[in-house]
Short mmCIF file of C-alpha atoms in Angstrom, two decimals:
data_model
loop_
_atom_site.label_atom_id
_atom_site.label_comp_id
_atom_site.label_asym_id
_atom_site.label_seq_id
_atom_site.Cartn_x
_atom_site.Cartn_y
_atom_site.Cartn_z
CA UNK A 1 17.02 6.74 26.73
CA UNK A 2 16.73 6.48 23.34
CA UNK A 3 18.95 4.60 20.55
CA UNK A 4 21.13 6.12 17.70
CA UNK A 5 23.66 5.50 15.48
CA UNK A 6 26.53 6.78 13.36
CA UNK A 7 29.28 5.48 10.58
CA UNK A 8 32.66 5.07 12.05
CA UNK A 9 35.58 5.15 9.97
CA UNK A 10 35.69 1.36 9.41
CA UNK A 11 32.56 2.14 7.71
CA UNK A 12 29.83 -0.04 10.50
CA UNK A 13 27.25 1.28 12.43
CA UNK A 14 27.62 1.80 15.91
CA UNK A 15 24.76 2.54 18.87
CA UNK A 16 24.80 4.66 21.17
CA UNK A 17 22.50 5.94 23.62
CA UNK A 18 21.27 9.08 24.43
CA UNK A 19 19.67 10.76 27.34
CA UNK A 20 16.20 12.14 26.63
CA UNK A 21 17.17 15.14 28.79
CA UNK A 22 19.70 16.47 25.98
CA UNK A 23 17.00 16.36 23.66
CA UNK A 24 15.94 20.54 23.93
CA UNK A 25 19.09 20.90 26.39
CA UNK A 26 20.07 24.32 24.51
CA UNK A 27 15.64 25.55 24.39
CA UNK A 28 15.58 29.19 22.59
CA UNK A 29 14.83 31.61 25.96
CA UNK A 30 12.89 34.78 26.00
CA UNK A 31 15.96 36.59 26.49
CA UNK A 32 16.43 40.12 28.12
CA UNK A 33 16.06 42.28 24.79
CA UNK A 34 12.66 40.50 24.32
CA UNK A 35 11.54 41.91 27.65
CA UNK A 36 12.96 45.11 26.42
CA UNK A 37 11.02 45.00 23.28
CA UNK A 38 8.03 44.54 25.49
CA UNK A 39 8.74 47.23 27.80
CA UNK A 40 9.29 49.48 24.81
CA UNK A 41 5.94 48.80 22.90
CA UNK A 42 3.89 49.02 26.24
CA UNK A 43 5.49 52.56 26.87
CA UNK A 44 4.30 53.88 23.39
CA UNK A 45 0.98 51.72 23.89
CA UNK A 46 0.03 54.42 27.07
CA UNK A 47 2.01 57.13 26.53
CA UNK A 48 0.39 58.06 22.62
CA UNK A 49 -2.68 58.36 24.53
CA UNK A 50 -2.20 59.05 28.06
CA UNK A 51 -1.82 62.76 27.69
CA UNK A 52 -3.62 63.18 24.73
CA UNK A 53 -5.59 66.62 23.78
CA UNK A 54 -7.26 68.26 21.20
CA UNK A 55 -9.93 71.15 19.32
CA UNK A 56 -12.44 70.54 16.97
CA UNK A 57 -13.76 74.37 15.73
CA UNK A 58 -17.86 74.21 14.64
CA UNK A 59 -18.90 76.69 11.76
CA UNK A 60 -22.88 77.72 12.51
CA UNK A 61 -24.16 79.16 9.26
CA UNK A 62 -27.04 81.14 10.25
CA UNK A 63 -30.23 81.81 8.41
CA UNK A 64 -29.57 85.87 8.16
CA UNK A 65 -25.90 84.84 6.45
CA UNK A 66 -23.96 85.44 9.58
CA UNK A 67 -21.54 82.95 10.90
CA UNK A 68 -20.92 82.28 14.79
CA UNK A 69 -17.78 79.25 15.96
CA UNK A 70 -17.62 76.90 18.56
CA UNK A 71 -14.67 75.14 20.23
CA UNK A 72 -15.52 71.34 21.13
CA UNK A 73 -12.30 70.72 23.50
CA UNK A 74 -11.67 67.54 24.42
CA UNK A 75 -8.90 65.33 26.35
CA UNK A 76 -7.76 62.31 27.73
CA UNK A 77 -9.87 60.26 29.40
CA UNK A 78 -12.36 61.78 26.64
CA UNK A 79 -15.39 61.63 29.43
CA UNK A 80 -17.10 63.90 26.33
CA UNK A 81 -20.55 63.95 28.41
CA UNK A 82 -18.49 66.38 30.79
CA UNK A 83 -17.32 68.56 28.07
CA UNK A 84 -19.20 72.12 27.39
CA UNK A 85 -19.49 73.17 24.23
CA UNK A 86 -22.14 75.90 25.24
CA UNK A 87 -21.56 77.05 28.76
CA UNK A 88 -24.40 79.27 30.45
CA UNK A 89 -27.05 80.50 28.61
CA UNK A 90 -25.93 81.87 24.86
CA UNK A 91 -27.21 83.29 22.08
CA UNK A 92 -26.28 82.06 18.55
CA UNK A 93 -27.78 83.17 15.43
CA UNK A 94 -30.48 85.11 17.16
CA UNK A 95 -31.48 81.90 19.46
CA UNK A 96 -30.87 81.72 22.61
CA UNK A 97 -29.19 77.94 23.71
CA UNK A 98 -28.55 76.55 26.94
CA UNK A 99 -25.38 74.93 28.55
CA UNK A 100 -25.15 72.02 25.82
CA UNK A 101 -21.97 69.11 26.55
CA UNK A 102 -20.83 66.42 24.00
CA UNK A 103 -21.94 62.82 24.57
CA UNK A 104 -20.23 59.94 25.21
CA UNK A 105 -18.01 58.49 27.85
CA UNK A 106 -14.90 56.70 26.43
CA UNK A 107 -12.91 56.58 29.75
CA UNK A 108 -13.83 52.94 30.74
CA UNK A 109 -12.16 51.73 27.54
CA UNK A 110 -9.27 53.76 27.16
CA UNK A 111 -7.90 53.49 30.96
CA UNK A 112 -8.38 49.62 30.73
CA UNK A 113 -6.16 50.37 27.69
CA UNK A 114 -3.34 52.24 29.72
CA UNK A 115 -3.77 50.10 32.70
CA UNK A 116 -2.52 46.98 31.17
CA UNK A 117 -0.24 48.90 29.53
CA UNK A 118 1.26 50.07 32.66
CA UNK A 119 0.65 46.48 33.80
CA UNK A 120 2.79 45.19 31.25
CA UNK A 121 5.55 47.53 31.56
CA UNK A 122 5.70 47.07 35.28
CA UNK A 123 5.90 43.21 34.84
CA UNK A 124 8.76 43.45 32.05
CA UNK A 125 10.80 45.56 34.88
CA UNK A 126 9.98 42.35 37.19
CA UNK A 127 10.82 40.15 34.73
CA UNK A 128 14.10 41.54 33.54
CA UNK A 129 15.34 42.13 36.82
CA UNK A 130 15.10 38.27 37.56
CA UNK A 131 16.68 37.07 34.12
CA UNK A 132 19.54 39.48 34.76
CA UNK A 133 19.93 38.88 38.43
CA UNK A 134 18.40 35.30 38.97
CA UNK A 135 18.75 33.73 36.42
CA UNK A 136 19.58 30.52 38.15
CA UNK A 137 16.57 30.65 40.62
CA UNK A 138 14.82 30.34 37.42
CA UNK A 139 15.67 27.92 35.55
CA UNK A 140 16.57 25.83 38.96
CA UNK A 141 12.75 25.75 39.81
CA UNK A 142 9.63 24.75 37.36
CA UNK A 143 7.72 27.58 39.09
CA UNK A 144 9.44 30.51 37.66
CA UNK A 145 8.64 29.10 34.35
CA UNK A 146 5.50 28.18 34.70
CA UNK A 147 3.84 31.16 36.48
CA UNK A 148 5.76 33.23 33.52
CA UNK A 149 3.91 31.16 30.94
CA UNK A 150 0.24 31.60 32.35
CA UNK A 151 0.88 35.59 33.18
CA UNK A 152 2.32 35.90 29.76
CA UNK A 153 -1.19 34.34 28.54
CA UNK A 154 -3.14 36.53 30.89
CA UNK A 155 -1.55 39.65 29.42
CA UNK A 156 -1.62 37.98 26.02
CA UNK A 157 -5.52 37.93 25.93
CA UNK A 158 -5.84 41.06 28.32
CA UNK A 159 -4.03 43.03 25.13
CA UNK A 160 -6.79 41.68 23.08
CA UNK A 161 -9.71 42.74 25.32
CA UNK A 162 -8.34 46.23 25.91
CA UNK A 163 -7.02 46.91 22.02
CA UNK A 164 -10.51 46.49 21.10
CA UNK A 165 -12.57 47.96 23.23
CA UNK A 166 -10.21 51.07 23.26
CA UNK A 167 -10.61 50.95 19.28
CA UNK A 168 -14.07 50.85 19.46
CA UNK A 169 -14.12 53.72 22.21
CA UNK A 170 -12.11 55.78 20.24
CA UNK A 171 -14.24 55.62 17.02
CA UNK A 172 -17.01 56.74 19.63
CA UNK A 173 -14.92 59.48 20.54
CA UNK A 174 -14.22 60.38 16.58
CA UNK A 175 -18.30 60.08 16.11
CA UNK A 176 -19.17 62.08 18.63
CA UNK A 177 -16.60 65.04 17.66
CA UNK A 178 -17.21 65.12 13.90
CA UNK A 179 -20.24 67.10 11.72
CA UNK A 180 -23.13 64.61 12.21
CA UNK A 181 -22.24 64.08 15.86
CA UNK A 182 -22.53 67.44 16.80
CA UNK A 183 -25.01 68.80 14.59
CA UNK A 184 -27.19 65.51 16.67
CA UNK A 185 -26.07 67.09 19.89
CA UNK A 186 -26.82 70.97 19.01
CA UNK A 187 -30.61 71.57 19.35
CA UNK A 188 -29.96 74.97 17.42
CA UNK A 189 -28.25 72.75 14.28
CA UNK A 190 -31.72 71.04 13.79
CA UNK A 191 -33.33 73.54 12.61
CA UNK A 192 -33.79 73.84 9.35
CA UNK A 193 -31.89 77.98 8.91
CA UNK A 194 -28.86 77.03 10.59
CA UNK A 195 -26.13 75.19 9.36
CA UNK A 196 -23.36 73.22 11.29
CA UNK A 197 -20.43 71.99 9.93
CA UNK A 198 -16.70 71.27 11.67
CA UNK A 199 -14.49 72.86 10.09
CA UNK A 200 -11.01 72.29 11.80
CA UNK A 201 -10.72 68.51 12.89
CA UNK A 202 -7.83 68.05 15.80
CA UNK A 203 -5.44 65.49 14.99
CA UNK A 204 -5.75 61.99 16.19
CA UNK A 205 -3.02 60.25 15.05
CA UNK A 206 -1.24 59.64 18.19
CA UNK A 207 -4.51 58.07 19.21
CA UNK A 208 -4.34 56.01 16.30
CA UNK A 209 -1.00 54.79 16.60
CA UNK A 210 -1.94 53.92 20.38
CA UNK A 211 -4.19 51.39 18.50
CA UNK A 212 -1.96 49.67 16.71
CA UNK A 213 1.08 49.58 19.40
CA UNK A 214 -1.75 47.72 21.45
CA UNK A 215 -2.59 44.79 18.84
CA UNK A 216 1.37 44.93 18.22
CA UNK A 217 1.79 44.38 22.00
CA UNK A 218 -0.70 41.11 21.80
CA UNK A 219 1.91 39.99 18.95
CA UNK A 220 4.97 40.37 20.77
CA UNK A 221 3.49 39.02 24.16
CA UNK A 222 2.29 35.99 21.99
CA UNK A 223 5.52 35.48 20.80
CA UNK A 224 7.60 36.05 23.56
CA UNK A 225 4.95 33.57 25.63
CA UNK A 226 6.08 30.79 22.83
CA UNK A 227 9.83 31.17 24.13
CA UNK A 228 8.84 31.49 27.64
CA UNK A 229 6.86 27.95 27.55
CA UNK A 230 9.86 26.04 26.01
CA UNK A 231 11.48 27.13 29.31
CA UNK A 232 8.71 24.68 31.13
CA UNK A 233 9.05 21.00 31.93
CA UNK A 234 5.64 20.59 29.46
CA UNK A 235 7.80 21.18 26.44
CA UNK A 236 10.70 19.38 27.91
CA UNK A 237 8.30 16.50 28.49
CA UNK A 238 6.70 16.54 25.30
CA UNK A 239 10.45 16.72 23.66
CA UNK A 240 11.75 13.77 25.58
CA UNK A 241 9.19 11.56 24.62
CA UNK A 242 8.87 12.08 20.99
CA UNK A 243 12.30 10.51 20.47
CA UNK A 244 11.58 7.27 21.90
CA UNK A 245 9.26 5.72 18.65
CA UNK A 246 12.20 7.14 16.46
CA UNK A 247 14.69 5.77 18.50
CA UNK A 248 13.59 2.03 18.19
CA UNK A 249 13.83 1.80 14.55
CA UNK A 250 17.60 2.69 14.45
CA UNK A 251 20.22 0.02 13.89
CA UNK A 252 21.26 -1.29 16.40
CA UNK A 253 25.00 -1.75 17.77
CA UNK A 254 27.44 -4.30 15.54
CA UNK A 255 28.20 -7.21 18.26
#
């Protein structure tokens, strides 16, 4: 209980006492279109790079002034060390090359990224079903709450982990596909008469977007994780007894 006091028409000061519990009794709650927002940004998250594919065409500028092209196709989960760009034994500008693949392996860090994605969506269907349906199993119990709070962390810090590592995969993936990359990975472009250059780059923005929908997902995890903990008895707690140091230096009730 804590004291407080207000002017009555007579123009004294009058106590009253209020219960700590309506202190916070109306908390702002990570309501349903928040879990839609985060079911939303975790389906654009996996889906702008689940299916992803794409064509980078290589110009060889050979010594004699002929040109020859290569196709460097790659895809989703961009496992480039099992992509051809020679297959069987071929001859290019008079050489003759061997089965030759890209390098670099990018799947570890871009199906972490889609699996908390998928995670995360697959949660928000959990978690809207029980605000819509039972609602007052939740807030009856400090459980619900709390468990909501530390898996909302969890995901919170797993969006970190995965945005990053999928960034950093990707700009593998962009290394490995451009001019220095594969003139690196062709033996025949190291020669000093032959010339490699790519000359049609596929399009990546989807996978860049992916990026950014997965540090936006940390964002609106981390927010909606703020809401969910005012729902726990730690904030109600911490509320309740804030007001009791306030309370004392009040005015106390006209005898």
């Amino acid at each position: 209980m804590f004291w407080g006091s207000t002017k009555g028409p007579d123009g004294k000061l009058s106590g009253h006492i209020f219960p700590p519990l309506m202190v916070g009794m109306f908390p702002a709650r990570a309501s349903p279109p928040a879990r839609y927002s985060n079911k939303l940004t975790a389906i654009f998250a996996f889906g702008s790079c689940g299916g992803y594919s794409g064509k980078n065409i290589i110009s060889l500028v050979c010594g004699d002034g002929t040109n020859e092209t290569l196709d460097a196709n790659f895809h989703y989960p961009f496992r480039l060390s099992q992509v051809p760009l020679i297959v069987g034994n071929a001859t290019l500008c008079n050489r003759s090359v061997t089965t030759t693949y890209l390098v670099g392996d990018s799947a570890s860090s871009v199906e972490f990224f889609v699996g908390v994605a998928i995670v995360c969506f697959l949660y928000s269907m959990v978690a809207l079903l029980v605000y819509l349906g039972y609602m007052h199993v939740y807030k009856d119990s400090d459980f619900g709450p709390i468990f909501d709070v530390v898996i909302t962390a969890i995901l919170v810090f797993l969006w970190l982990v995965c945005s990053s590592a999928w960034a950093k995969g990707l700009q593998n993936v962009k290394d490995a596909t451009d001019t220095a990359g594969i003139g690196s990975t062709l033996a025949l472009c190291k020669g000093g008469n032959v010339t490699c250059e790519v000359t049609e780059f596929a399009s990546m923005r989807t996978l860049n977007i992916s990026v950014v929908f997965g540090y936006l997902n940390m964002l609106v995890w981390a927010s909606n994780g703020w809401f969910v903990y005012k729902e726990t008895r730690w904030h109600s707690l911490k509320i309740s007894s804030q007001p009791a140091a306030a309370g004392r230096q009040q005015v106390p009730a006209a005898m």
